[in-house]
């Protein structure tokens, strides 16, 4: 055969999958952040871990990574997908309201920390160009670790979380100018010229192109794919948006992650947002874990033995300087003392972009390789401490603080997602769903609709309704649409199997939820009650009752007696279909008991 399959070619992939399948469950069981597990696994599997002993034990070659560079290149997509998902939960209006934090606190943090760290490097004997490069590299914090840690602790949208994310966003924006500055210093002329400023133009053009094309073509493209009703095509379209925007951003001199972030913001304002989130979440989790493994692979712990004073001193100095500077700037920018403390501790560690900046600086002969490697090891070691620093910051932030009333400042609208609490989820927006939504609106009850037909979604959006495209039988989509805080779920779909899947998913996630479902006939209603529906409305029975009501009124039976008899008959049917041992019967009895 021309291309033979060799098991050795897939060894690194198998090692990573084994790590993802083994490390994360073990660390979660031990209640330790899985990120630390992936970093440690990378150290062990890398050339500076078990790879050092291959000459003594050749069999170790089977459990070590051969091509760290290839893994690192793929792992970069972890940060790209992370920033895209963050963008999906924001909006242009939200970013506008955050501009003070992004361009105020973020800019002050980058400038302040860079100057202080550079001054420290110069005091230790480094020349000015090298000191500035080291200071700029260590200033940048880890988006890939800090954001998931904040999200896991439900702190991403607290005052400290918003401040932290704003600084991280500005740091991503600052990477391109810093790289351009390093290139100028590396060429040796040491000062800016007008031609150097023009090198920023491609970045502006690239971002403008992403925004323009996204505004014009993004919704029509996803609408066309959604109409095809193909899961594979929709997933391919999502990946195209993320990777395409990232590549345009990279070709413009910016990071791929920034381009993906902008694409996420553009998608956040469309009806396809929640479906895209569900589709991309597995990719993001898998690639982020690969990213953390790749960071561990690059960590040469032997330098810690050779230069312990330098490495540990750099670690301590970095944490102290960044904590102090960010805390001071936070107070000056109006953050509370507790929020400033939490944000300062989370941002104190180094980040993944330190590798990018220092690699460029060493390649341009701005930073000596020996110094650069030592700084990289120090920065990576601080990244191991981020979960602990976040826990410490949260503990200090809560100490003596009154219970928070709301994470969002007064008068400031919250982000695009998750959806506001206390709404009714209407599953299906055909003729029945529209009528249900209309009746909810007449009683001033907030509601959200989920519909699988792209044409109905488009029509609802034109009417100004809050409706999203997606398959509501997946609990992940229901959760994205606010299932955890929903008042009720109304299933109006006419497909029996689909309705049953939605009822089962919703009941499994929310045992206390009121679920009202449309049923085709009595048998279908009984099945829905077994799956956990609080109320099931059979079309055939309801049609018969309405016909009976109409004829009784028309022949002169008093309206009050007719209504009473209809209600009595409906209750008889419900008791017959919703047996006491059915899950829906148990939920209904608990609900009735709580209302007494």
mmCIF file with all atom_site columns, N, CA and C in Angstrom, residues 435-466:
data_model
loop_
_atom_site.group_PDB
_atom_site.id
_atom_site.type_symbol
_atom_site.label_atom_id
_atom_site.label_alt_id
_atom_site.label_comp_id
_atom_site.label_asym_id
_atom_site.label_entity_id
_atom_site.label_seq_id
_atom_site.pdbx_PDB_ins_code
_atom_site.Cartn_x
_atom_site.Cartn_y
_atom_site.Cartn_z
_atom_site.occupancy
_atom_site.B_iso_or_equiv
_atom_site.pdbx_formal_charge
_atom_site.auth_seq_id
_atom_site.auth_comp_id
_atom_site.auth_asym_id
_atom_site.auth_atom_id
_atom_site.pdbx_PDB_model_num
ATOM 1  N N  . UNK A 1 435 ? -49.954 30.470 20.194 1.00 0.00 ? 435 UNK A N  1
ATOM 2  C CA . UNK A 1 435 ? -51.101 30.801 21.033 1.00 0.00 ? 435 UNK A CA 1
ATOM 3  C C  . UNK A 1 435 ? -50.723 30.754 22.513 1.00 0.00 ? 435 UNK A C  1
ATOM 4  N N  . UNK A 1 436 ? -49.937 29.756 22.898 1.00 0.00 ? 436 UNK A N  1
ATOM 5  C CA . UNK A 1 436 ? -49.480 29.682 24.285 1.00 0.00 ? 436 UNK A CA 1
ATOM 6  C C  . UNK A 1 436 ? -48.660 30.917 24.652 1.00 0.00 ? 436 UNK A C  1
ATOM 7  N N  . UNK A 1 437 ? -47.736 31.302 23.765 1.00 0.00 ? 437 UNK A N  1
ATOM 8  C CA . UNK A 1 437 ? -46.938 32.492 24.019 1.00 0.00 ? 437 UNK A CA 1
ATOM 9  C C  . UNK A 1 437 ? -47.789 33.747 24.118 1.00 0.00 ? 437 UNK A C  1
ATOM 10 N N  . UNK A 1 438 ? -48.808 33.843 23.267 1.00 0.00 ? 438 UNK A N  1
ATOM 11 C CA . UNK A 1 438 ? -49.701 35.004 23.308 1.00 0.00 ? 438 UNK A CA 1
ATOM 12 C C  . UNK A 1 438 ? -50.439 35.081 24.643 1.00 0.00 ? 438 UNK A C  1
ATOM 13 N N  . UNK A 1 439 ? -50.924 33.931 25.137 1.00 0.00 ? 439 UNK A N  1
ATOM 14 C CA . UNK A 1 439 ? -51.640 33.918 26.406 1.00 0.00 ? 439 UNK A CA 1
ATOM 15 C C  . UNK A 1 439 ? -50.712 34.243 27.578 1.00 0.00 ? 439 UNK A C  1
ATOM 16 N N  . UNK A 1 440 ? -49.478 33.748 27.529 1.00 0.00 ? 440 UNK A N  1
ATOM 17 C CA . UNK A 1 440 ? -48.509 34.093 28.577 1.00 0.00 ? 440 UNK A CA 1
ATOM 18 C C  . UNK A 1 440 ? -48.245 35.593 28.581 1.00 0.00 ? 440 UNK A C  1
ATOM 19 N N  . UNK A 1 441 ? -48.105 36.158 27.374 1.00 0.00 ? 441 UNK A N  1
ATOM 20 C CA . UNK A 1 441 ? -47.874 37.589 27.267 1.00 0.00 ? 441 UNK A CA 1
ATOM 21 C C  . UNK A 1 441 ? -49.038 38.411 27.795 1.00 0.00 ? 441 UNK A C  1
ATOM 22 N N  . UNK A 1 442 ? -50.245 37.949 27.582 1.00 0.00 ? 442 UNK A N  1
ATOM 23 C CA . UNK A 1 442 ? -51.418 38.681 28.063 1.00 0.00 ? 442 UNK A CA 1
ATOM 24 C C  . UNK A 1 442 ? -51.470 38.723 29.589 1.00 0.00 ? 442 UNK A C  1
ATOM 25 N N  . UNK A 1 443 ? -50.837 37.748 30.215 1.00 0.00 ? 443 UNK A N  1
ATOM 26 C CA . UNK A 1 443 ? -50.773 37.741 31.673 1.00 0.00 ? 443 UNK A CA 1
ATOM 27 C C  . UNK A 1 443 ? -49.430 38.279 32.180 1.00 0.00 ? 443 UNK A C  1
ATOM 28 N N  . UNK A 1 444 ? -48.697 38.970 31.308 1.00 0.00 ? 444 UNK A N  1
ATOM 29 C CA . UNK A 1 444 ? -47.412 39.603 31.661 1.00 0.00 ? 444 UNK A CA 1
ATOM 30 C C  . UNK A 1 444 ? -46.399 38.607 32.211 1.00 0.00 ? 444 UNK A C  1
ATOM 31 N N  . UNK A 1 445 ? -46.380 37.407 31.638 1.00 0.00 ? 445 UNK A N  1
ATOM 32 C CA . UNK A 1 445 ? -45.405 36.394 32.024 1.00 0.00 ? 445 UNK A CA 1
ATOM 33 C C  . UNK A 1 445 ? -44.321 36.293 30.958 1.00 0.00 ? 445 UNK A C  1
ATOM 34 N N  . UNK A 1 446 ? -43.070 36.399 31.368 1.00 0.00 ? 446 UNK A N  1
ATOM 35 C CA . UNK A 1 446 ? -41.955 36.312 30.427 1.00 0.00 ? 446 UNK A CA 1
ATOM 36 C C  . UNK A 1 446 ? -41.783 34.880 29.946 1.00 0.00 ? 446 UNK A C  1
ATOM 37 N N  . UNK A 1 447 ? -41.436 34.723 28.660 1.00 0.00 ? 447 UNK A N  1
ATOM 38 C CA . UNK A 1 447 ? -41.260 33.383 28.110 1.00 0.00 ? 447 UNK A CA 1
ATOM 39 C C  . UNK A 1 447 ? -40.222 33.393 27.004 1.00 0.00 ? 447 UNK A C  1
ATOM 40 N N  . UNK A 1 448 ? -39.662 32.205 26.767 1.00 0.00 ? 448 UNK A N  1
ATOM 41 C CA . UNK A 1 448 ? -38.680 31.976 25.708 1.00 0.00 ? 448 UNK A CA 1
ATOM 42 C C  . UNK A 1 448 ? -39.134 30.767 24.916 1.00 0.00 ? 448 UNK A C  1
ATOM 43 N N  . UNK A 1 449 ? -39.017 30.836 23.607 1.00 0.00 ? 449 UNK A N  1
ATOM 44 C CA . UNK A 1 449 ? -39.411 29.705 22.759 1.00 0.00 ? 449 UNK A CA 1
ATOM 45 C C  . UNK A 1 449 ? -38.179 29.043 22.147 1.00 0.00 ? 449 UNK A C  1
ATOM 46 N N  . UNK A 1 450 ? -38.254 27.733 21.976 1.00 0.00 ? 450 UNK A N  1
ATOM 47 C CA . UNK A 1 450 ? -37.227 26.956 21.280 1.00 0.00 ? 450 UNK A CA 1
ATOM 48 C C  . UNK A 1 450 ? -37.911 26.220 20.141 1.00 0.00 ? 450 UNK A C  1
ATOM 49 N N  . UNK A 1 451 ? -37.374 26.378 18.933 1.00 0.00 ? 451 UNK A N  1
ATOM 50 C CA . UNK A 1 451 ? -38.018 25.809 17.748 1.00 0.00 ? 451 UNK A CA 1
ATOM 51 C C  . UNK A 1 451 ? -36.968 25.187 16.847 1.00 0.00 ? 451 UNK A C  1
ATOM 52 N N  . UNK A 1 452 ? -37.297 24.039 16.250 1.00 0.00 ? 452 UNK A N  1
ATOM 53 C CA . UNK A 1 452 ? -36.367 23.321 15.369 1.00 0.00 ? 452 UNK A CA 1
ATOM 54 C C  . UNK A 1 452 ? -36.485 23.759 13.920 1.00 0.00 ? 452 UNK A C  1
ATOM 55 N N  . UNK A 1 453 ? -37.606 24.404 13.568 1.00 0.00 ? 453 UNK A N  1
ATOM 56 C CA . UNK A 1 453 ? -37.826 24.856 12.192 1.00 0.00 ? 453 UNK A CA 1
ATOM 57 C C  . UNK A 1 453 ? -37.253 26.262 12.030 1.00 0.00 ? 453 UNK A C  1
ATOM 58 N N  . UNK A 1 454 ? -36.230 26.392 11.177 1.00 0.00 ? 454 UNK A N  1
ATOM 59 C CA . UNK A 1 454 ? -35.552 27.680 11.017 1.00 0.00 ? 454 UNK A CA 1
ATOM 60 C C  . UNK A 1 454 ? -36.491 28.762 10.489 1.00 0.00 ? 454 UNK A C  1
ATOM 61 N N  . UNK A 1 455 ? -37.471 28.381 9.654  1.00 0.00 ? 455 UNK A N  1
ATOM 62 C CA . UNK A 1 455 ? -38.394 29.382 9.120  1.00 0.00 ? 455 UNK A CA 1
ATOM 63 C C  . UNK A 1 455 ? -39.282 29.961 10.212 1.00 0.00 ? 455 UNK A C  1
ATOM 64 N N  . UNK A 1 456 ? -39.752 29.129 11.130 1.00 0.00 ? 456 UNK A N  1
ATOM 65 C CA . UNK A 1 456 ? -40.559 29.634 12.239 1.00 0.00 ? 456 UNK A CA 1
ATOM 66 C C  . UNK A 1 456 ? -39.727 30.505 13.178 1.00 0.00 ? 456 UNK A C  1
ATOM 67 N N  . UNK A 1 457 ? -38.463 30.127 13.343 1.00 0.00 ? 457 UNK A N  1
ATOM 68 C CA . UNK A 1 457 ? -37.574 30.935 14.181 1.00 0.00 ? 457 UNK A CA 1
ATOM 69 C C  . UNK A 1 457 ? -37.383 32.315 13.566 1.00 0.00 ? 457 UNK A C  1
ATOM 70 N N  . UNK A 1 458 ? -37.140 32.355 12.267 1.00 0.00 ? 458 UNK A N  1
ATOM 71 C CA . UNK A 1 458 ? -36.958 33.633 11.575 1.00 0.00 ? 458 UNK A CA 1
ATOM 72 C C  . UNK A 1 458 ? -38.210 34.502 11.674 1.00 0.00 ? 458 UNK A C  1
ATOM 73 N N  . UNK A 1 459 ? -39.359 33.891 11.492 1.00 0.00 ? 459 UNK A N  1
ATOM 74 C CA . UNK A 1 459 ? -40.607 34.637 11.581 1.00 0.00 ? 459 UNK A CA 1
ATOM 75 C C  . UNK A 1 459 ? -40.810 35.198 12.988 1.00 0.00 ? 459 UNK A C  1
ATOM 76 N N  . UNK A 1 460 ? -40.523 34.383 14.008 1.00 0.00 ? 460 UNK A N  1
ATOM 77 C CA . UNK A 1 460 ? -40.659 34.854 15.376 1.00 0.00 ? 460 UNK A CA 1
ATOM 78 C C  . UNK A 1 460 ? -39.710 35.990 15.690 1.00 0.00 ? 460 UNK A C  1
ATOM 79 N N  . UNK A 1 461 ? -38.505 35.905 15.169 1.00 0.00 ? 461 UNK A N  1
ATOM 80 C CA . UNK A 1 461 ? -37.533 36.982 15.389 1.00 0.00 ? 461 UNK A CA 1
ATOM 81 C C  . UNK A 1 461 ? -37.992 38.285 14.739 1.00 0.00 ? 461 UNK A C  1
ATOM 82 N N  . UNK A 1 462 ? -38.569 38.169 13.553 1.00 0.00 ? 462 UNK A N  1
ATOM 83 C CA . UNK A 1 462 ? -39.085 39.375 12.887 1.00 0.00 ? 462 UNK A CA 1
ATOM 84 C C  . UNK A 1 462 ? -40.194 40.021 13.707 1.00 0.00 ? 462 UNK A C  1
ATOM 85 N N  . UNK A 1 463 ? -40.950 39.208 14.439 1.00 0.00 ? 463 UNK A N  1
ATOM 86 C CA . UNK A 1 463 ? -42.024 39.730 15.279 1.00 0.00 ? 463 UNK A CA 1
ATOM 87 C C  . UNK A 1 463 ? -41.520 40.233 16.630 1.00 0.00 ? 463 UNK A C  1
ATOM 88 N N  . UNK A 1 464 ? -40.212 40.174 16.825 1.00 0.00 ? 464 UNK A N  1
ATOM 89 C CA . UNK A 1 464 ? -39.631 40.682 18.064 1.00 0.00 ? 464 UNK A CA 1
ATOM 90 C C  . UNK A 1 464 ? -39.694 39.722 19.233 1.00 0.00 ? 464 UNK A C  1
ATOM 91 N N  . UNK A 1 465 ? -39.892 38.437 18.970 1.00 0.00 ? 465 UNK A N  1
ATOM 92 C CA . UNK A 1 465 ? -40.011 37.452 20.040 1.00 0.00 ? 465 UNK A CA 1
ATOM 93 C C  . UNK A 1 465 ? -38.639 36.884 20.416 1.00 0.00 ? 465 UNK A C  1
ATOM 94 N N  . UNK A 1 466 ? -38.536 36.433 21.637 1.00 0.00 ? 466 UNK A N  1
ATOM 95 C CA . UNK A 1 466 ? -37.286 35.817 22.116 1.00 0.00 ? 466 UNK A CA 1
ATOM 96 C C  . UNK A 1 466 ? -37.365 34.328 21.806 1.00 0.00 ? 466 UNK A C  1
#
